[in-house]
Coordinates of C-alpha atoms in Angstrom, one line a residue:
M53 CA -6.6 26.4 -35.5
S54 CA -8.2 28.9 -33.0
K55 CA -8.4 28.1 -29.3
A56 CA -11.2 30.2 -29.0
D57 CA -13.7 27.3 -28.9
I58 CA -12.0 25.9 -25.8
L59 CA -12.6 29.1 -23.9
Q60 CA -16.2 29.2 -25.3
W61 CA -16.8 25.7 -24.1
M62 CA -15.1 26.6 -20.6
E63 CA -17.2 29.7 -20.3
Q64 CA -20.4 27.9 -21.3
N65 CA -19.7 24.8 -18.8
E66 CA -18.3 27.3 -16.2
E67 CA -21.2 26.7 -13.9
T68 CA -20.5 22.7 -13.4
F69 CA -16.9 23.1 -12.3
T70 CA -18.0 26.0 -9.7
E71 CA -20.6 23.7 -8.4
M72 CA -18.0 21.0 -8.0
A73 CA -15.3 23.6 -6.0
Q74 CA -18.0 24.6 -3.7
N75 CA -19.2 21.0 -3.0
I76 CA -15.8 20.2 -2.2
W77 CA -15.4 23.3 -0.1
N78 CA -18.5 22.3 1.9
N79 CA -17.1 18.6 2.3
P80 CA -13.5 19.1 3.4
Q81 CA -11.9 16.2 4.3
L82 CA -8.0 15.7 5.8
A83 CA -4.9 14.3 3.9
F84 CA -5.5 10.8 2.6
E85 CA -9.2 11.1 3.7
E86 CA -10.4 12.9 0.6
E87 CA -13.3 10.3 -0.6
Y88 CA -15.9 12.9 -1.2
A89 CA -13.4 14.9 -3.6
S90 CA -11.7 11.5 -5.0
Q91 CA -15.0 10.1 -6.0
L92 CA -16.7 13.0 -7.2
Q93 CA -13.7 14.0 -9.6
M94 CA -13.5 10.4 -10.7
K95 CA -16.9 9.8 -11.6
T96 CA -17.0 13.3 -13.4
L97 CA -13.8 12.4 -15.4
E98 CA -15.2 8.7 -16.5
Q99 CA -18.6 9.9 -17.3
A100 CA -16.3 12.4 -20.1
G101 CA -14.7 9.4 -21.3
F102 CA -11.4 9.4 -19.1
R103 CA -9.8 6.0 -18.2
I104 CA -9.5 5.8 -14.4
Q105 CA -6.6 4.3 -12.5
N106 CA -7.3 3.7 -8.9
P107 CA -5.8 3.4 -6.6
V108 CA -2.5 4.4 -6.9
G109 CA 0.6 3.9 -4.7
D110 CA -2.1 2.0 -2.3
I111 CA -3.6 5.4 -1.6
D112 CA -7.2 5.2 -2.0
T113 CA -8.0 8.4 -2.6
A114 CA -5.1 8.9 -5.4
F115 CA -6.1 8.3 -9.1
V116 CA -4.9 9.1 -12.6
A117 CA -7.5 10.2 -15.5
E118 CA -6.3 9.5 -18.7
Y119 CA -7.5 10.3 -22.5
G120 CA -6.0 9.5 -25.7
N121 CA -3.2 7.8 -27.0
G122 CA 0.6 8.0 -28.0
K123 CA 2.9 11.2 -27.5
P124 CA 3.1 13.6 -26.1
I125 CA 2.0 12.9 -22.8
I126 CA 0.9 16.1 -20.9
G127 CA 0.0 15.9 -17.1
V128 CA -2.1 18.5 -14.9
L129 CA -1.5 17.7 -11.5
G130 CA -4.8 18.3 -8.7
E131 CA -5.1 18.6 -5.2
F132 CA -8.3 18.6 -2.9
D133 CA -7.3 17.9 0.7
A134 CA -8.2 20.3 3.6
L135 CA -6.7 21.5 6.5
P136 CA -7.6 20.8 10.5
G137 CA -9.1 23.7 12.0
L138 CA -10.2 26.0 9.4
S139 CA -13.7 25.3 9.3
Q140 CA -15.5 28.9 8.2
Q141 CA -18.2 30.2 6.1
A142 CA -17.6 32.5 3.3
A143 CA -18.2 35.2 5.4
V144 CA -16.0 38.3 6.6
T145 CA -16.5 37.6 10.7
Q146 CA -15.1 34.1 11.9
E147 CA -17.8 31.7 11.9
E148 CA -17.2 28.3 11.9
V149 CA -19.4 25.7 10.1
V150 CA -18.2 22.9 12.2
P151 CA -16.4 23.9 15.8
G152 CA -13.0 22.8 15.2
G153 CA -13.4 21.0 12.1
P154 CA -11.5 21.2 8.5
G155 CA -11.6 23.7 6.2
H156 CA -10.2 24.4 2.9
G157 CA -7.7 27.5 4.1
C158 CA -5.5 26.3 1.3
G159 CA -7.7 26.4 -1.9
H160 CA -7.4 22.7 -2.5
N161 CA -11.2 23.1 -3.7
L162 CA -10.3 24.9 -6.4
L163 CA -7.0 23.7 -7.1
G164 CA -8.1 20.0 -8.2
T165 CA -11.4 21.3 -9.4
A166 CA -9.6 23.6 -12.2
G167 CA -7.4 20.6 -13.1
V168 CA -10.4 18.8 -14.0
E169 CA -12.1 21.6 -15.8
A170 CA -8.9 22.4 -18.1
V171 CA -8.5 18.5 -18.9
T172 CA -12.2 18.2 -19.8
A173 CA -12.4 21.0 -21.9
L174 CA -9.1 19.9 -23.9
K175 CA -10.6 16.3 -24.1
E176 CA -13.6 18.2 -26.2
K177 CA -11.0 19.8 -28.5
M178 CA -9.0 16.7 -28.8
T179 CA -12.1 15.2 -30.3
Q180 CA -13.1 18.0 -32.4
E181 CA -9.7 18.0 -34.4
D182 CA -8.8 14.0 -33.8
L183 CA -5.5 15.0 -32.3
S184 CA -3.1 12.7 -31.2
G185 CA -1.5 12.4 -27.8
T186 CA -2.6 11.9 -24.3
I187 CA -3.5 14.3 -21.5
R188 CA -3.8 13.2 -17.5
Y189 CA -5.4 14.3 -14.7
Y190 CA -3.8 13.4 -11.6
G191 CA -5.8 13.2 -8.2
C192 CA -3.3 13.9 -5.5
P193 CA -4.1 13.4 -2.2
A194 CA -2.1 14.8 1.2
E195 CA -0.4 17.7 -0.2
E196 CA -0.9 19.5 3.1
V197 CA 1.2 16.6 4.4
L198 CA 3.5 17.1 1.8
S199 CA 3.8 13.2 0.7
G200 CA 1.0 12.3 -1.6
K201 CA 2.7 13.0 -5.0
T202 CA 5.9 11.1 -3.3
Y203 CA 4.0 7.9 -2.8
M204 CA 2.4 8.4 -6.4
A205 CA 5.8 9.1 -7.6
K206 CA 7.3 5.7 -6.1
A207 CA 4.6 4.3 -8.3
G208 CA 5.9 5.4 -11.1
V209 CA 2.8 7.2 -12.6
F210 CA 5.2 10.3 -13.5
D211 CA 7.9 8.4 -14.9
D212 CA 6.5 8.7 -18.7
L213 CA 5.5 12.6 -18.5
D214 CA 6.7 15.3 -21.3
C215 CA 5.7 17.5 -18.7
A216 CA 3.0 18.7 -15.8
L217 CA 1.3 21.9 -15.7
T218 CA -0.5 23.0 -12.2
W219 CA -1.2 26.1 -10.2
H220 CA -2.0 27.2 -6.7
P221 CA -5.0 30.1 -5.5
G222 CA -3.1 33.3 -4.4
N223 CA -3.7 37.1 -4.8
S224 CA -2.2 37.8 -7.7
N225 CA -2.2 36.2 -11.5
T226 CA 1.8 35.7 -11.8
V227 CA 4.0 33.0 -12.9
M228 CA 5.5 30.9 -10.2
N229 CA 9.4 31.0 -11.4
M230 CA 10.8 30.7 -7.9
R231 CA 11.8 27.7 -6.4
M232 CA 10.2 26.6 -3.2
Q233 CA 12.0 25.0 -0.6
A234 CA 12.9 21.1 0.1
M235 CA 11.5 19.8 3.3
V236 CA 11.9 16.8 5.7
S237 CA 9.0 15.9 8.0
I238 CA 10.5 13.7 10.9
K239 CA 9.3 12.7 14.2
F240 CA 11.6 11.8 16.9
H241 CA 10.5 9.4 19.5
F242 CA 12.0 9.4 23.1
K243 CA 12.0 6.2 25.3
G244 CA 12.7 6.5 29.0
I245 CA 11.7 4.8 32.6
T246 CA 8.6 5.9 34.2
A247 CA 8.7 6.6 38.2
H248 CA 6.8 8.4 40.8
A249 CA 8.1 11.8 40.0
A250 CA 8.0 12.8 43.9
A251 CA 8.6 9.5 45.4
A252 CA 11.3 8.2 43.5
P253 CA 12.2 10.6 40.7
H254 CA 16.0 8.9 40.7
A255 CA 14.1 6.0 39.8
G256 CA 13.3 7.5 36.2
R257 CA 14.4 8.5 32.9
S258 CA 12.4 11.1 31.7
A259 CA 11.7 11.0 27.9
L260 CA 10.4 14.8 27.9
D261 CA 13.8 16.0 29.0
G262 CA 14.9 14.2 26.3
V263 CA 12.5 16.3 24.0
E264 CA 13.2 19.4 25.6
L265 CA 16.8 18.8 25.6
M266 CA 16.8 18.1 21.8
N267 CA 14.4 21.2 21.1
V268 CA 17.3 23.5 23.0
G269 CA 20.1 22.0 21.0
T270 CA 18.3 22.6 17.8
N271 CA 17.5 26.0 18.7
Y272 CA 21.1 26.7 19.2
L273 CA 21.8 25.2 15.8
R274 CA 19.6 27.7 14.0
E275 CA 22.3 30.2 14.5
H276 CA 24.9 27.9 12.2
V277 CA 22.8 27.1 9.4
K278 CA 22.3 29.1 5.6
D279 CA 19.6 32.1 5.8
G280 CA 16.4 31.3 4.3
T281 CA 16.6 27.8 6.8
R282 CA 13.5 27.0 8.6
I283 CA 13.5 24.8 11.5
H284 CA 10.1 24.5 13.5
Y285 CA 8.7 21.6 15.6
V286 CA 5.8 20.7 17.8
I287 CA 5.7 18.3 20.8
E288 CA 3.4 15.6 19.9
N289 CA 3.6 13.9 23.4
G290 CA 5.0 15.3 26.4
G291 CA 3.8 12.5 28.9
L292 CA 0.6 11.5 30.6
A293 CA 0.7 13.5 34.3
P294 CA 3.0 15.8 36.1
N295 CA 3.4 13.1 38.8
I296 CA 4.5 10.5 36.5
V297 CA 8.3 10.3 34.8
P298 CA 7.6 10.4 31.4
E299 CA 8.3 7.0 29.8
A300 CA 7.3 8.3 26.2
A301 CA 7.5 11.5 24.7
S302 CA 7.8 12.6 21.0
V303 CA 8.3 15.8 19.0
W304 CA 7.5 16.4 15.3
Y305 CA 9.9 18.5 13.2
Y306 CA 9.8 20.2 9.8
I307 CA 13.2 21.1 8.3
R308 CA 13.2 23.0 5.4
A309 CA 16.3 24.5 2.9
E310 CA 16.8 25.8 -0.7
S311 CA 17.6 22.2 -1.7
K312 CA 16.8 18.5 -0.8
K313 CA 20.8 18.3 -0.2
Q314 CA 21.0 21.0 2.1
V315 CA 18.2 19.7 4.1
E316 CA 19.7 16.0 4.3
D317 CA 22.9 18.0 5.4
I318 CA 20.6 19.6 8.5
L319 CA 19.0 16.7 9.0
E320 CA 22.3 14.6 10.1
R321 CA 22.9 17.4 12.2
V322 CA 19.8 17.5 14.0
K323 CA 20.0 13.5 14.5
K324 CA 23.2 14.1 16.2
V325 CA 21.5 16.6 18.5
A326 CA 18.7 13.8 19.2
E327 CA 21.4 11.4 20.1
G328 CA 22.9 14.0 22.2
A329 CA 19.9 14.8 24.0
A330 CA 19.1 10.8 24.6
L331 CA 22.7 10.3 25.9
M332 CA 22.3 13.2 28.4
T333 CA 19.2 11.8 29.7
E334 CA 20.0 8.1 29.8
T335 CA 17.1 7.7 27.3
E336 CA 16.5 6.2 24.0
V337 CA 15.6 7.7 20.3
D338 CA 14.3 6.8 17.4
H339 CA 12.9 8.5 14.3
E340 CA 10.3 8.1 11.5
I341 CA 10.6 10.5 8.4
T342 CA 6.6 10.9 6.9
A343 CA 7.5 13.5 4.3
F344 CA 10.7 14.5 2.3
P345 CA 9.7 16.6 -0.9
Y346 CA 11.8 18.1 -2.8
D347 CA 12.4 21.7 -4.0
T348 CA 10.5 22.9 -7.1
L349 CA 12.2 23.1 -10.0
P350 CA 10.8 25.9 -12.2
N351 CA 10.7 25.9 -16.0
D352 CA 10.8 28.8 -17.8
Q353 CA 9.7 27.8 -21.1
L354 CA 6.6 26.3 -19.8
N355 CA 6.1 29.5 -17.7
E356 CA 6.4 31.6 -20.8
I357 CA 4.0 29.6 -22.6
M358 CA 1.5 29.4 -19.5
Y359 CA 1.9 33.3 -19.1
R360 CA 0.8 34.1 -22.5
N361 CA -2.1 31.9 -22.4
M362 CA -3.0 33.3 -19.2
E363 CA -2.9 36.5 -21.2
E364 CA -5.0 35.3 -23.9
S365 CA -7.7 33.8 -21.1
N366 CA -8.6 37.3 -20.0
A367 CA -8.9 37.6 -16.2
A368 CA -12.3 38.5 -15.1
D369 CA -12.6 41.7 -13.3
F370 CA -14.4 41.9 -10.0
T371 CA -17.6 43.4 -9.0
K372 CA -18.1 46.3 -6.4
E373 CA -19.8 43.3 -4.0
E374 CA -16.8 41.5 -4.0
Q375 CA -14.3 44.2 -3.6
T376 CA -16.2 45.2 -0.7
F377 CA -16.3 41.4 0.7
A378 CA -12.4 41.7 0.2
E379 CA -12.0 45.1 1.9
K380 CA -14.2 43.8 4.8
L381 CA -12.2 40.8 5.3
V382 CA -8.7 42.1 5.2
E383 CA -9.8 44.6 7.8
T384 CA -9.7 41.5 10.1
I385 CA -6.0 41.2 9.5
N386 CA -3.7 42.7 12.0
T387 CA -0.9 43.7 9.2
Q388 CA 0.6 45.9 7.4
N389 CA 1.5 43.8 4.4
D390 CA 1.2 45.2 1.0
R391 CA 2.7 42.2 -0.9
G392 CA 0.7 38.9 -2.2
T393 CA 0.9 35.4 -0.9
F394 CA 3.9 34.8 -3.1
G395 CA 5.7 38.0 -2.5
N396 CA 4.3 39.9 -5.6
E397 CA 3.8 43.5 -5.6
V398 CA 0.1 45.0 -6.1
D399 CA -1.5 48.0 -6.3
R400 CA -5.3 46.8 -5.1
L401 CA -7.0 44.3 -3.1
L402 CA -7.9 41.9 -5.8
P403 CA -5.1 42.3 -8.5
V404 CA -6.5 41.3 -12.4
D405 CA -3.4 42.1 -14.1
L406 CA -0.5 39.9 -15.0
Y407 CA 2.3 39.7 -13.0
Y408 CA 5.9 37.9 -14.2
D409 CA 9.0 39.3 -12.4
K410 CA 11.8 37.3 -14.4
Q411 CA 14.5 38.6 -12.1
L412 CA 12.8 36.4 -9.4
A413 CA 13.8 33.5 -11.7
G414 CA 14.9 30.5 -9.7
K415 CA 15.2 32.3 -6.2
S416 CA 14.4 30.3 -3.2
I417 CA 11.1 31.5 -1.3
Q418 CA 9.8 30.0 1.9
G419 CA 7.1 27.2 1.8
S420 CA 7.2 23.8 0.5
T421 CA 5.2 21.5 -1.9
D422 CA 5.2 17.9 -3.1
V423 CA 5.0 19.4 -6.6
G424 CA 8.4 19.5 -5.9
D425 CA 9.2 15.6 -6.5
V426 CA 7.3 15.7 -10.0
S427 CA 9.3 18.8 -11.1
W428 CA 12.5 16.7 -10.8
I429 CA 11.0 13.8 -12.7
A430 CA 9.8 16.0 -15.8
P431 CA 9.6 19.7 -16.6
T432 CA 6.8 21.5 -14.5
G433 CA 5.2 25.0 -15.4
M434 CA 3.1 26.6 -12.5
V435 CA 1.2 29.7 -12.0
S436 CA -0.9 31.5 -9.2
T437 CA -4.2 33.2 -9.6
T438 CA -6.0 35.7 -7.8
C439 CA -8.4 33.7 -5.5
A440 CA -8.0 36.0 -2.2
P441 CA -7.7 39.7 -1.6
V442 CA -4.0 40.8 -1.2
G443 CA -2.9 40.6 2.7
V444 CA -5.1 37.4 3.3
Q445 CA -2.5 34.7 4.0
L446 CA -3.0 30.8 3.2
H447 CA -3.8 28.7 6.1
S448 CA -6.0 31.1 7.6
W449 CA -9.8 31.3 8.4
Q450 CA -9.7 34.4 5.9
A451 CA -8.5 32.1 3.2
T452 CA -11.1 29.7 3.8
A453 CA -13.8 32.2 3.4
S454 CA -12.4 33.5 0.1
F455 CA -12.0 29.9 -1.4
G456 CA -15.5 29.4 -0.8
S457 CA -16.6 32.5 -2.5
S458 CA -17.0 33.9 -6.0
I459 CA -13.4 35.5 -5.7
G460 CA -11.8 31.8 -5.3
Y461 CA -13.9 30.6 -8.5
K462 CA -13.3 33.4 -10.7
G463 CA -9.5 32.9 -10.2
M464 CA -9.8 29.2 -10.3
H465 CA -11.6 29.4 -14.0
L466 CA -8.5 31.6 -15.2
A467 CA -6.4 28.8 -13.9
A468 CA -8.4 26.6 -15.8
K469 CA -8.2 28.3 -19.0
T470 CA -4.5 28.8 -18.9
M471 CA -3.7 25.2 -18.3
S472 CA -6.0 24.2 -20.9
L473 CA -4.8 26.3 -23.6
T474 CA -1.2 25.6 -22.5
A475 CA -1.9 22.1 -22.8
Y476 CA -3.7 22.4 -26.2
D477 CA -0.5 24.1 -27.6
L478 CA 2.0 21.4 -26.2
L479 CA 0.0 18.7 -27.8
V480 CA 0.4 20.6 -31.3
D481 CA 3.8 22.0 -30.2
R482 CA 4.3 23.8 -33.6
D483 CA 7.3 25.6 -32.0
H484 CA 9.1 22.7 -30.4
I485 CA 8.4 23.8 -26.6
L486 CA 8.4 20.3 -25.4
E487 CA 11.9 19.8 -26.7
K488 CA 12.9 23.2 -25.3
A489 CA 11.3 22.3 -21.8
K490 CA 13.0 19.2 -21.5
E491 CA 17.0 20.4 -22.6
E492 CA 16.1 23.3 -19.7
F493 CA 15.1 20.2 -17.5
N494 CA 18.2 18.6 -17.9
E495 CA 20.4 21.4 -17.6
R496 CA 18.8 22.0 -14.8
T497 CA 18.8 18.6 -12.9
K498 CA 22.4 18.1 -14.1
G499 CA 22.1 14.4 -14.4
E500 CA 20.6 14.1 -10.9
T501 CA 17.9 11.5 -11.0
Y502 CA 14.8 11.5 -8.5
S503 CA 14.6 9.1 -5.8
A504 CA 11.5 9.5 -3.5
G505 CA 12.5 10.4 0.2
I506 CA 10.2 8.2 2.0
A507 CA 9.4 4.6 2.3
G508 CA 6.2 2.8 0.6
K509 CA 2.9 3.7 1.9

């Protein structure tokens, strides 16, 4: 049985999904507010014959679309939230669409749409061959605040998966066989006593002093954590006016490390710093955890088959106009960077060759994603494709421009084909890939069971 008809169907229907991605790019919405993208994708999948579960985990924009019955159950993960302040035309100069508005600077307009394209094409093949098994598309909100999939995981929608497949826009065609970092998002709220800052400063206890002393202590802590750890923060609330001793002040921290256990250890030390700052300033402090994704757990068995299917999908070359667009866009970046988004060596601005460095297997790289949660529940494979020129970094206006251009759409279609062909292989599974992937998953988790790091929404 040939997979050529899957590719043929996708090529014939390519414009439908390009239009979907463009529409989502034109209507960017922030985490947990992605009504446009969520409704568009649900409607499309329901019309294609998928069963829809919505909402999920008390999140209106989270959904699961399912087709087929029985085992195996193959999941495809999608995302569709935008980033604040990255509104941008698909242009080589910085031109906001909406001043200060959101934009798809991480390419989630492409990420989710490729998943919809992949499962829709596969559904056609399943119908044609009367294949047994179940395919699911997961509409996952709020990846940018690293908690959407955690809430969905708490609702149990990933528990019966045999495996999951996903991808991310980048600037090379590669297998994501590295581990992204675990991370905690935590806010510390200090409470003091207000007073007139000039007439009676002695009567006040400054919550802002607590925040600032905490930050000083945490910055000294940086010297005593493992290499690769990241601790960064912003002061969300520093008070109301200089002549009022601040009664309330808040600071928002991200702590990243190689594993969830390492993050937990550092978090306890940061909490002690906060308590010390409160003691010094005679204030009170409490905290709230808003996200706590696991590190990603690669699966070599799934990555190998995704790599083979990316080869079979034949990456489209880029036109002279696209190359010119890429050159002009990169000229706006003050960098000597000659490596891809995920650290891949390349020799052209828009790589079409496939890259798979097995020496990077299992190594930790900076950055986090709530895909990590899913990867600790079921074996998960992940790739990246060329959707932006080398040198363009995620979360930039240049990235928004790329992901709303034909460059981004070509990379999206390659990812969709890769996932659809891989899911087909896993449904027929003549080589017992799933069994091997689960064995690898069990070896890597070493009996550790998943436990969500945040409370319910």
